[in-house]
PDB file of C-alpha atoms in Angstrom:
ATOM      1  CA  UNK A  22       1.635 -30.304 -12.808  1.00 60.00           C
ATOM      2  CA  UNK A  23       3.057 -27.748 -10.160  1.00 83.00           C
ATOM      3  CA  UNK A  24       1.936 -25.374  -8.634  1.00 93.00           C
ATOM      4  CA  UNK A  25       2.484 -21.119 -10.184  1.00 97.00           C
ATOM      5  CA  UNK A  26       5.308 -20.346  -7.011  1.00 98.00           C
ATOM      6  CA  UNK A  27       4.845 -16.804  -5.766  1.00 98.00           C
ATOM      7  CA  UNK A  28       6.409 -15.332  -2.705  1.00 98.00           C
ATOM      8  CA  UNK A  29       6.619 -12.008  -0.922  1.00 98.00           C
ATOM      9  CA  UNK A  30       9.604 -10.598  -0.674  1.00 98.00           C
ATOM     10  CA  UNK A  31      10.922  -8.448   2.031  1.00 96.00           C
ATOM     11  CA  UNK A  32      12.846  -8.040   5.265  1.00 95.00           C
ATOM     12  CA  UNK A  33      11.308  -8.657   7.314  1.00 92.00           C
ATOM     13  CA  UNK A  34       8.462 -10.966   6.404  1.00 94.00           C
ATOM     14  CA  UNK A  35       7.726 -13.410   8.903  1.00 93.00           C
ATOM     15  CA  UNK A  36       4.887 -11.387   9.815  1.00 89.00           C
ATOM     16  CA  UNK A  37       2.895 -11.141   6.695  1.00 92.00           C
ATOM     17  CA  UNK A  38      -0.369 -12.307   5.820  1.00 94.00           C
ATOM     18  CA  UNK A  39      -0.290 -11.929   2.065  1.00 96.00           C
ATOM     19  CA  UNK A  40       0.219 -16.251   2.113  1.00 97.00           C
ATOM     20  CA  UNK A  41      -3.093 -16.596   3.853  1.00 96.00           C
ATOM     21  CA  UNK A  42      -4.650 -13.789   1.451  1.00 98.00           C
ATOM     22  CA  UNK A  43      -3.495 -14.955  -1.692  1.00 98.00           C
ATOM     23  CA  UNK A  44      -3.783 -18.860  -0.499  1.00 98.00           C
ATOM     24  CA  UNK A  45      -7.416 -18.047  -0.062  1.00 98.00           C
ATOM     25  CA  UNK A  46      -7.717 -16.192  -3.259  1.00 98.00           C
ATOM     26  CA  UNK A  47      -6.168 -18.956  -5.044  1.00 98.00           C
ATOM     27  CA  UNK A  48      -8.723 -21.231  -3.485  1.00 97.00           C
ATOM     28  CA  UNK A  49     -11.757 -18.881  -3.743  1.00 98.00           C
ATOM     29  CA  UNK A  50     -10.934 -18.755  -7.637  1.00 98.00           C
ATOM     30  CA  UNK A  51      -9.714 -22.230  -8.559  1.00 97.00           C
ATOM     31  CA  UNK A  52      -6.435 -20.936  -9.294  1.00 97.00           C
ATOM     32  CA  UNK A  53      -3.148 -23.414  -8.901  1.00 96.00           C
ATOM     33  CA  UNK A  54      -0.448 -21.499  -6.883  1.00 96.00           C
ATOM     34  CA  UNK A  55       2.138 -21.802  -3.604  1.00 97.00           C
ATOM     35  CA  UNK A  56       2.490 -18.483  -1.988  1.00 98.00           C
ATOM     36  CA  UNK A  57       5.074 -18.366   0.146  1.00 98.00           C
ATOM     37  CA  UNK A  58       7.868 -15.682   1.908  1.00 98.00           C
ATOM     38  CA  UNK A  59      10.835 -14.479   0.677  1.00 98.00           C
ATOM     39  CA  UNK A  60      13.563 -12.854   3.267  1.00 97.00           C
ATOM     40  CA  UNK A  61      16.032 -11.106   1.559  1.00 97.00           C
ATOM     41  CA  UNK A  62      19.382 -10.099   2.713  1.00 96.00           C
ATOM     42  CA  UNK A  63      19.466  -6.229   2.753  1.00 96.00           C
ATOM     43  CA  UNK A  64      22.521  -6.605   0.323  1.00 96.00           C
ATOM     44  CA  UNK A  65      21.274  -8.994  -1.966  1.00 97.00           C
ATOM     45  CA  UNK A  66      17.912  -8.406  -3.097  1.00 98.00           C
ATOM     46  CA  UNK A  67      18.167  -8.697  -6.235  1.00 98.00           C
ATOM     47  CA  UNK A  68      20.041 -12.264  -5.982  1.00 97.00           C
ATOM     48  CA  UNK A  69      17.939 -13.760  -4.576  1.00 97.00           C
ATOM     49  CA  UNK A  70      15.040 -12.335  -6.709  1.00 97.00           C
ATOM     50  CA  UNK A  71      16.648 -13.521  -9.698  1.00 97.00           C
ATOM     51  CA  UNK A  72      17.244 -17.350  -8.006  1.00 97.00           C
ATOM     52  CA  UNK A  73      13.510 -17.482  -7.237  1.00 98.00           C
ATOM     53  CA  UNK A  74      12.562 -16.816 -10.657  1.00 97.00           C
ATOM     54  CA  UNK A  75      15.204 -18.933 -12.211  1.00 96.00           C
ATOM     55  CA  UNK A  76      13.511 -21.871 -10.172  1.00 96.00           C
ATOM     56  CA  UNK A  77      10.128 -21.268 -11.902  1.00 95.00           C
ATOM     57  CA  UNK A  78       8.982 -18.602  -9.449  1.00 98.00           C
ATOM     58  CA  UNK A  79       6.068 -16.276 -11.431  1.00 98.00           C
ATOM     59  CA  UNK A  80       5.726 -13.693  -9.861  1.00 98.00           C
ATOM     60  CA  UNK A  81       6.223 -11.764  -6.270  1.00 98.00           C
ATOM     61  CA  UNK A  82       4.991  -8.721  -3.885  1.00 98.00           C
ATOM     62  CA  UNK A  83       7.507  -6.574  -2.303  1.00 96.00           C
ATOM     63  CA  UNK A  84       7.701  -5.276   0.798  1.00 92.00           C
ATOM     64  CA  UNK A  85      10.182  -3.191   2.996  1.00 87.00           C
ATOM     65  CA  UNK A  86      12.171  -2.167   2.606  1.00 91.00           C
ATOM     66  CA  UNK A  87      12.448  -2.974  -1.251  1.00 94.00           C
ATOM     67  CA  UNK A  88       9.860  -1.025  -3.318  1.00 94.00           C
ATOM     68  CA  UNK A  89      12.576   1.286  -4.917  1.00 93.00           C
ATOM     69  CA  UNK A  90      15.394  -1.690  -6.037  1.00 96.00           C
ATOM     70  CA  UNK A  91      11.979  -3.714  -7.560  1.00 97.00           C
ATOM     71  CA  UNK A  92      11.255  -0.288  -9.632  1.00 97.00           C
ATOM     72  CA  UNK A  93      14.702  -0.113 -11.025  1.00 97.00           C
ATOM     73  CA  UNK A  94      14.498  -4.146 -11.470  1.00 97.00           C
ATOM     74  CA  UNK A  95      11.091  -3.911 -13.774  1.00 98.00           C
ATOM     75  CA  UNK A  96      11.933  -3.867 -17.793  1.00 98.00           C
ATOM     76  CA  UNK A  97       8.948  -2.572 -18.021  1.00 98.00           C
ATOM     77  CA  UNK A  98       6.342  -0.304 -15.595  1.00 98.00           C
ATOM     78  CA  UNK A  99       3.049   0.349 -15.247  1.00 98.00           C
ATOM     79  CA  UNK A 100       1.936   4.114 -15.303  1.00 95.00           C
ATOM     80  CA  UNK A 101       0.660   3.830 -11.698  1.00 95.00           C
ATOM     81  CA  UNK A 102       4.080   2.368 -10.315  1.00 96.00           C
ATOM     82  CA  UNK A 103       6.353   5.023 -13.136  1.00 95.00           C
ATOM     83  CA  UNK A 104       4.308   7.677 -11.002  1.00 94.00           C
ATOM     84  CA  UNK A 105       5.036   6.080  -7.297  1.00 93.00           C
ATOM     85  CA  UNK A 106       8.509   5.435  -8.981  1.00 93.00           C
ATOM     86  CA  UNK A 107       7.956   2.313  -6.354  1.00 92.00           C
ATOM     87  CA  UNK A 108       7.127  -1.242  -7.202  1.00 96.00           C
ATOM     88  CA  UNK A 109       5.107  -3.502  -5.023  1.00 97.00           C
ATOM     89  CA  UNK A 110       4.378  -6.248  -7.236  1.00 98.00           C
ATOM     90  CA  UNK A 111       6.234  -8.366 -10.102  1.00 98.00           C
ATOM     91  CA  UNK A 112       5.563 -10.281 -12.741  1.00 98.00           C
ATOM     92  CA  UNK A 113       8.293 -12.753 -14.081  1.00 98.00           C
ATOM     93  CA  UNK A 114       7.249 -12.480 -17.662  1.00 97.00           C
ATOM     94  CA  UNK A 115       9.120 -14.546 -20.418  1.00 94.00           C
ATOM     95  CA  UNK A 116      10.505 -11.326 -22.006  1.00 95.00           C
ATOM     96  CA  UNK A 117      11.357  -9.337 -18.953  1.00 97.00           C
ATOM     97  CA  UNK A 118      10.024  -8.873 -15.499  1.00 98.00           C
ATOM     98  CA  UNK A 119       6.863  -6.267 -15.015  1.00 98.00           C
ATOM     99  CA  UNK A 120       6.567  -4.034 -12.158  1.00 98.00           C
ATOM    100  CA  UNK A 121       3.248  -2.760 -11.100  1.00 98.00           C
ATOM    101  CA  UNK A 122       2.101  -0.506  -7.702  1.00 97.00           C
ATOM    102  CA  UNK A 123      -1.438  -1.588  -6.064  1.00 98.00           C
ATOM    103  CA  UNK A 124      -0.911   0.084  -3.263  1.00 97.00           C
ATOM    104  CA  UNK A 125      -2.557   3.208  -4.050  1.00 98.00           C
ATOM    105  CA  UNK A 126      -5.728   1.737  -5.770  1.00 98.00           C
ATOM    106  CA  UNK A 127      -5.441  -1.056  -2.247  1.00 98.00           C
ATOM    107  CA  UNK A 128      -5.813   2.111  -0.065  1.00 98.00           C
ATOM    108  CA  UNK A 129      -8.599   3.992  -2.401  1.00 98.00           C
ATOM    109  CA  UNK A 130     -10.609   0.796  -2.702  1.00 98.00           C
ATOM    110  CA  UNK A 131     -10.758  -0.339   1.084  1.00 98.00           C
ATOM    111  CA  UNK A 132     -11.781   3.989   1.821  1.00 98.00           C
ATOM    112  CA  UNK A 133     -14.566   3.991  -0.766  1.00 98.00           C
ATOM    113  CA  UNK A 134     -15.802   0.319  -0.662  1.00 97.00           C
ATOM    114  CA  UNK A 135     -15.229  -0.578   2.518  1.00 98.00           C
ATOM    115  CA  UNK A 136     -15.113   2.286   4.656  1.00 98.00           C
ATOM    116  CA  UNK A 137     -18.011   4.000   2.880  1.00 97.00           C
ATOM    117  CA  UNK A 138     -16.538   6.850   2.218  1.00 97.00           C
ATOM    118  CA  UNK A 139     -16.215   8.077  -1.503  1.00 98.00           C
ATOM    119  CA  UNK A 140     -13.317  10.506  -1.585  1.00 98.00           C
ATOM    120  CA  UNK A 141     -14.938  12.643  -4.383  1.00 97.00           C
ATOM    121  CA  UNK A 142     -15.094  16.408  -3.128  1.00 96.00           C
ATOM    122  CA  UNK A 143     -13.766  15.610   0.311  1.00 97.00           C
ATOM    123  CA  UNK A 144     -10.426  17.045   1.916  1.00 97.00           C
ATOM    124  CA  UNK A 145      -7.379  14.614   2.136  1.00 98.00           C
ATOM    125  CA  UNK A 146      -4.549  14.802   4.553  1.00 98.00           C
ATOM    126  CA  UNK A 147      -1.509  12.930   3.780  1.00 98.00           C
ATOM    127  CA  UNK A 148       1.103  12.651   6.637  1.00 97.00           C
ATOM    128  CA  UNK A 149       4.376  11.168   5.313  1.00 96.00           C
ATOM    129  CA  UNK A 150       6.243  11.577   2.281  1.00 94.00           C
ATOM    130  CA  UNK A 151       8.433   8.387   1.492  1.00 89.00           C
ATOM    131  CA  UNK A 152       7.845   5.605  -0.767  1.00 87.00           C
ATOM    132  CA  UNK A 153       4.343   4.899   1.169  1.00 91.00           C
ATOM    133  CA  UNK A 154       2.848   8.001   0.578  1.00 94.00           C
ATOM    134  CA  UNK A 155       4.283   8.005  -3.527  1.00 93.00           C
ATOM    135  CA  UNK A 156       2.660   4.669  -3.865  1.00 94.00           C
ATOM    136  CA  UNK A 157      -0.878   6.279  -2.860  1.00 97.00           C
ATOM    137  CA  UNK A 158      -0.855   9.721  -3.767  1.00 97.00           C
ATOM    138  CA  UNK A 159      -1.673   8.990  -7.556  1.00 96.00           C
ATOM    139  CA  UNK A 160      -5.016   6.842  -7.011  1.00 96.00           C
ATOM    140  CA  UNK A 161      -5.939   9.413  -4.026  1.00 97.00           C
ATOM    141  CA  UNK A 162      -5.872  11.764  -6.791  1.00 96.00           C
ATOM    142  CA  UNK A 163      -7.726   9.756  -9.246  1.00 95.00           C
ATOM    143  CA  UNK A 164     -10.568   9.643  -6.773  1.00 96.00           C
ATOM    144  CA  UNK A 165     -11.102  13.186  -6.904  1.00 94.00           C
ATOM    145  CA  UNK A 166     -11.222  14.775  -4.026  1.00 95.00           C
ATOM    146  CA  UNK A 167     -11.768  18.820  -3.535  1.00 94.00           C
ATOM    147  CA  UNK A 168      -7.829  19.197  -2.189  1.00 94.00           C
ATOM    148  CA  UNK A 169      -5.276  16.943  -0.720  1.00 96.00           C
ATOM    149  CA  UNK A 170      -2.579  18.479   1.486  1.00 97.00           C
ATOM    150  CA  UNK A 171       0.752  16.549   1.904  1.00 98.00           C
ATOM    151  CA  UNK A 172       2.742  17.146   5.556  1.00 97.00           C
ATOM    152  CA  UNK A 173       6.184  15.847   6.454  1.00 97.00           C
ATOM    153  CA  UNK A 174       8.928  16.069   8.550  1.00 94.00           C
ATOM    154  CA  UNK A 175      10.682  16.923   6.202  1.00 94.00           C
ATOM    155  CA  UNK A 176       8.875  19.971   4.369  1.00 96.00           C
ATOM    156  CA  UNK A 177      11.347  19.466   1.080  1.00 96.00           C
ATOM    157  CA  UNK A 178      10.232  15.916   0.724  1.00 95.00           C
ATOM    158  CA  UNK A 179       6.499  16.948  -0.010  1.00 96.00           C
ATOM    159  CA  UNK A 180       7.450  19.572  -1.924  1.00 96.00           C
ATOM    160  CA  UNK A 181       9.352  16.774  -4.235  1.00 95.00           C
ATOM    161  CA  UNK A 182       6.412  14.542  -4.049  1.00 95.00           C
ATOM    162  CA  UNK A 183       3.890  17.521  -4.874  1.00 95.00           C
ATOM    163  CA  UNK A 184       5.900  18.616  -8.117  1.00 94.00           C
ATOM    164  CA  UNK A 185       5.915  14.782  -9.106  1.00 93.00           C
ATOM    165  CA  UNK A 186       2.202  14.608  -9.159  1.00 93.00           C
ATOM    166  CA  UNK A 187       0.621  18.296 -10.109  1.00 86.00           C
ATOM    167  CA  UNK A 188       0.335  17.456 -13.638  1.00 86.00           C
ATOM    168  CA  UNK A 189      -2.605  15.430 -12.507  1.00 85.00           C
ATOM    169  CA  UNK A 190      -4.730  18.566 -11.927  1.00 76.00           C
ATOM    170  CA  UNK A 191      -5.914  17.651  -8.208  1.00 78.00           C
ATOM    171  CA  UNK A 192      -4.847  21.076  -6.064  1.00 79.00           C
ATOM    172  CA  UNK A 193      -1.905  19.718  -4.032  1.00 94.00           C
ATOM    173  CA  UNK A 194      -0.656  21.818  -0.791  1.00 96.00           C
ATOM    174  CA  UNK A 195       2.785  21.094   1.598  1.00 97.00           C
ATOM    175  CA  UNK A 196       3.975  21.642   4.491  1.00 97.00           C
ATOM    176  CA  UNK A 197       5.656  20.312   7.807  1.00 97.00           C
ATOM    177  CA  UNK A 198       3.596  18.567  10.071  1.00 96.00           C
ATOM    178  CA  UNK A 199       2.809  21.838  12.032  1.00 96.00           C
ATOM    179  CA  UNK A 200       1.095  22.913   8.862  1.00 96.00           C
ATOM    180  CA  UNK A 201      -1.702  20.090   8.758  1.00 97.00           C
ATOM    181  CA  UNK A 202      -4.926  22.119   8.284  1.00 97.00           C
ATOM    182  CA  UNK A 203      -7.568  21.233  10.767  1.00 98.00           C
ATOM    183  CA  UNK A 204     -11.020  19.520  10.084  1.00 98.00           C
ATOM    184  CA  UNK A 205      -9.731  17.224   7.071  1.00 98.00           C
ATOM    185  CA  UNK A 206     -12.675  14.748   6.398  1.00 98.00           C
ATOM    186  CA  UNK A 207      -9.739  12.018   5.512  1.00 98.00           C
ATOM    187  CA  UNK A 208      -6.598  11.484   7.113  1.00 98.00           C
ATOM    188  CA  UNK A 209      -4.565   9.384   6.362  1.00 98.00           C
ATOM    189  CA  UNK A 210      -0.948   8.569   8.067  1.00 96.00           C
ATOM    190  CA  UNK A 211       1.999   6.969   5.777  1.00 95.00           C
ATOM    191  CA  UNK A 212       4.518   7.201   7.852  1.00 92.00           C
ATOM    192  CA  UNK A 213       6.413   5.102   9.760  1.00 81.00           C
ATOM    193  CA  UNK A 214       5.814   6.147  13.357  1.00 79.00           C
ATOM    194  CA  UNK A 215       3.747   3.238  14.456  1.00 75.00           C
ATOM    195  CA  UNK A 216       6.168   1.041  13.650  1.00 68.00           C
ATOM    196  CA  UNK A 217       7.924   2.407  16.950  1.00 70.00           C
ATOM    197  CA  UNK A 218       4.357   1.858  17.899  1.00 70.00           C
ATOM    198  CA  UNK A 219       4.147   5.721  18.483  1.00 72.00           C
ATOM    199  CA  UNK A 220       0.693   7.846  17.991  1.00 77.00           C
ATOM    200  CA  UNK A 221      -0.085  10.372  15.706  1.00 89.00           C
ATOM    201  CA  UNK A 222       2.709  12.622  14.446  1.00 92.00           C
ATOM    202  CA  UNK A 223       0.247  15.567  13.915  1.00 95.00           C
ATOM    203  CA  UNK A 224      -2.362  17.494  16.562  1.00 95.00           C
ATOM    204  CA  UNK A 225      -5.869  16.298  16.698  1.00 97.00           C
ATOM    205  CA  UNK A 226      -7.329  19.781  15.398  1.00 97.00           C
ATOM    206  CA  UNK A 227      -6.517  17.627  11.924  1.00 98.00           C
ATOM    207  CA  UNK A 228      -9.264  15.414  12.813  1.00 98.00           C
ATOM    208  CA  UNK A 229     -12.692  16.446  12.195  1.00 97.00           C
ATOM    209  CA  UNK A 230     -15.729  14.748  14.101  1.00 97.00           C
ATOM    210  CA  UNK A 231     -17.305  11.906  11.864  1.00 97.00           C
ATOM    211  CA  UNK A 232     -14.369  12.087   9.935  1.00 98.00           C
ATOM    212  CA  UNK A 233     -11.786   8.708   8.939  1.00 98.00           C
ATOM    213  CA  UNK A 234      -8.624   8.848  10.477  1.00 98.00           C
ATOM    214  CA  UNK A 235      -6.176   5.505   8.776  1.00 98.00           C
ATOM    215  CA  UNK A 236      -3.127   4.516   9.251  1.00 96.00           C
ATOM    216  CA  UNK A 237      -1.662   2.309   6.916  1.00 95.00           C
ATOM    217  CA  UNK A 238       0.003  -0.303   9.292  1.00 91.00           C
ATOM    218  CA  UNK A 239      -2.401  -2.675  11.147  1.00 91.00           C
ATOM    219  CA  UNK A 240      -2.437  -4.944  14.647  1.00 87.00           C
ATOM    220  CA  UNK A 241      -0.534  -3.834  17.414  1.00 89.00           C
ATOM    221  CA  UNK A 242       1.113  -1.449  15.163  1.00 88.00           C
ATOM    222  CA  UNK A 243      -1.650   0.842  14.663  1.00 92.00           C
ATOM    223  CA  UNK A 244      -3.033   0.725  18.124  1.00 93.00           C
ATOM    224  CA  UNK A 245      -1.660   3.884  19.243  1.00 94.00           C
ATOM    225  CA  UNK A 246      -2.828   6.055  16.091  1.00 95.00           C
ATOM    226  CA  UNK A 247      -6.142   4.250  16.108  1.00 96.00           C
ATOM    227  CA  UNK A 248      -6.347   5.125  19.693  1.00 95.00           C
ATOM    228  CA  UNK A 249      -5.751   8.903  19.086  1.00 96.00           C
ATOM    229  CA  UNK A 250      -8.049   9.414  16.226  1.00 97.00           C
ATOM    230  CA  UNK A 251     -11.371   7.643  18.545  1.00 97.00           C
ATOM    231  CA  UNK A 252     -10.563   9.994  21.481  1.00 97.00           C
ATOM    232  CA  UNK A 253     -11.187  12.790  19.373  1.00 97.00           C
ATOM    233  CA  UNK A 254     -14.024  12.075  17.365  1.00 98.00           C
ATOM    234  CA  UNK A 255     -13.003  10.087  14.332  1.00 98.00           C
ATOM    235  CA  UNK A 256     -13.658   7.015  12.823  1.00 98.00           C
ATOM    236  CA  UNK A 257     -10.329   4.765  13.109  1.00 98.00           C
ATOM    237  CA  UNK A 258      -9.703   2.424  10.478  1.00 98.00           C
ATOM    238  CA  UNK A 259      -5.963   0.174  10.119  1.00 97.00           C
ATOM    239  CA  UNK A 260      -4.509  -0.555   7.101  1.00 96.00           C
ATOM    240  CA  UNK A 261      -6.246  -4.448   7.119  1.00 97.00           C
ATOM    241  CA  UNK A 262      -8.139  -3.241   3.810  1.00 98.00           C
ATOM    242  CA  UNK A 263      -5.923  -1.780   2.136  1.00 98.00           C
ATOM    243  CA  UNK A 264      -3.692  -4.467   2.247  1.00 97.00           C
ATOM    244  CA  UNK A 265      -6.083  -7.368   1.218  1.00 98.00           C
ATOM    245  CA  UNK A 266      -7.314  -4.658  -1.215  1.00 98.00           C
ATOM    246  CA  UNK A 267      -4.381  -4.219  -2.677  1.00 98.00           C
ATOM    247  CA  UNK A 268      -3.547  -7.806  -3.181  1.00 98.00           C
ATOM    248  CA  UNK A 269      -6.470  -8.418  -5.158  1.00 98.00           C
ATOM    249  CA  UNK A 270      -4.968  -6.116  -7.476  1.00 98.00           C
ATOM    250  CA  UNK A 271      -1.904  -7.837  -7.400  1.00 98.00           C
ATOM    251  CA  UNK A 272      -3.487 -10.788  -7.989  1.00 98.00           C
ATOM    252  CA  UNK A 273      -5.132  -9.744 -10.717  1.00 98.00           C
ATOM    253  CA  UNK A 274      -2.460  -8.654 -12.549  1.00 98.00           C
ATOM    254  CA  UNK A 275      -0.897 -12.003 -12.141  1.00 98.00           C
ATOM    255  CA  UNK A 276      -3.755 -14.635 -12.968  1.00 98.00           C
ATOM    256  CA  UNK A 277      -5.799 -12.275 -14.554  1.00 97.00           C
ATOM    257  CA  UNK A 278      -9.021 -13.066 -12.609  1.00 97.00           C
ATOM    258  CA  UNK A 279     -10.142 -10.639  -9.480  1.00 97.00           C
ATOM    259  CA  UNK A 280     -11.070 -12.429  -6.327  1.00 98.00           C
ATOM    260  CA  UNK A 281     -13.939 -11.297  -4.189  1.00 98.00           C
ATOM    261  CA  UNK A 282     -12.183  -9.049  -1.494  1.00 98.00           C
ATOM    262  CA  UNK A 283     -14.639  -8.804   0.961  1.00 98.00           C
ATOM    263  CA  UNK A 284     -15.019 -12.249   2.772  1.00 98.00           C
ATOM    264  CA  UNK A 285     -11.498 -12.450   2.942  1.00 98.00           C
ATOM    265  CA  UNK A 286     -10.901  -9.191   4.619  1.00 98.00           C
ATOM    266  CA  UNK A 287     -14.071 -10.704   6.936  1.00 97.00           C
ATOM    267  CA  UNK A 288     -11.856 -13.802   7.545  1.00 97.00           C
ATOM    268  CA  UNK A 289      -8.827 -11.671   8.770  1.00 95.00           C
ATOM    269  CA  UNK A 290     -10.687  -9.132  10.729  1.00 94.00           C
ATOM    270  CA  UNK A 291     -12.313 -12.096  12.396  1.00 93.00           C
ATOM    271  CA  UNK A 292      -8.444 -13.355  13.540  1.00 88.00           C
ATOM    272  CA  UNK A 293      -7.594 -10.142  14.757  1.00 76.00           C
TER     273      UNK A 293
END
């Protein structure tokens, strides 16, 4: 019997570590599956989706910059990615493909478990408002902290993201990145400025001493941001966790048995 194929899908994705995560997974569990990548063609996602699974693939993570064309692809959503309105994980079921979003419970699970930091009754900032900071802001809420405040370049962009999610109760403020309020116990950037390997898009009054300061992106990536947030106090932490966290998930909801996170995250901080 073969192996359950899975892949992540993306452009690019020569860089990801989700085979090594999910290859130990699979071995950590005694579960039978390949893991492998995926590039797709910026014009044909969707092809080349639909040829993996038509070749017995199961199931697949996305990456950039795909997360929206997976959520329109999914028959049928999760409430966690219908709230992100963002997909980050598949499921090739017999009767139409499932989309899910771990992402946000990824990020929560890595700040509370592994960070030590329990979110409830703390203040949240949350720089960025595209598809990273959707795919988040739901489990952030869930966590239950005393107020989360959303800043963006674009002010009208957190605005659209606050009116998606105030029927969750959590008190949700906006503003431009000038507007940051100072002294936020978590902050947490989702935006794409350390991919141009830039620092922190925000002042350091955000930062408060003893406080977390993550960005989502990890490696060289995150240097810069990581950088920032020690020089003034804070505790920097990359986005490492979050993404084994987040797989685990993702795992889950495809074998239906949830790995042991931690010595894997061990593993990969250990390569680093």
């Amino acid at each position: 019997m073969t192996a359950d194929k899975y892949v992540v899908a993306g452009n690019p994705v020569e860089h990801s570590r989700s085979p090594d995560i999910h290859a130990a997974f699979a071995k950590q569990t005694g579960q039978d599956l390949d893991y492998g990548r995926l590039l797709c063609p910026l014009d044909d996602f969707e092809g080349q989706l639909r040829r993996f699974a038509t070749q017995g693939g199961k199931g697949c993570n996305v990456t950039v910059p795909f997360k929206f064309e997976a959520y329109k692809l999914a028959k049928t959503l999760t409430p966690r990615a219908q709230l992100a309105q963002a997909v980050n994980t598949l499921r090739f079921d017999a009767d139409g493909w499932v989309g899910d979003n771990t992402d946000g419970v990824g990020l929560v699970r890595d700040i509370e478990r592994n960070a030590g930091r329990p979110l409830k009754g703390l203040s949240v900032l949350l720089i960025g408002a595209g598809g990273a900071a959707a795919g988040v802001l739901g489990s952030l809420i869930d966590a239950g902290p005393a107020r989360i405040c959303i800043v963006n370049r674009s002010r009208d962009k957190a605005e659209q993201l606050q009116a998606s999610h105030t029927h969750l109760g959590v008190p949700l403020q906006v503003g431009g990145l000038d507007d940051a309020p100072a002294e936020q116990d978590v902050v947490i950037n989702a935006t794409a400025a350390s991919l141009a390997g830039a620092g922190s898009p925000v002042d350091a009054r955000v930062l408060k001493r003893g406080g977390l300061a993550l960005d989502m992106m990890y490696g060289p990536k995150a240097q810069a941001f990581l950088d920032w947030a020690a020089r003034h106090g804070a505790e920097p932490r990359d986005g490492l966790g979050m993404l084994v966290e987040q797989a685990g998930e993702a795992f889950h909801f495809w074998r239906g048995v949830r790995p042991d996170t931690a010595p894997v995250l061990a593993a990969l901080r250990a390569q680093l």
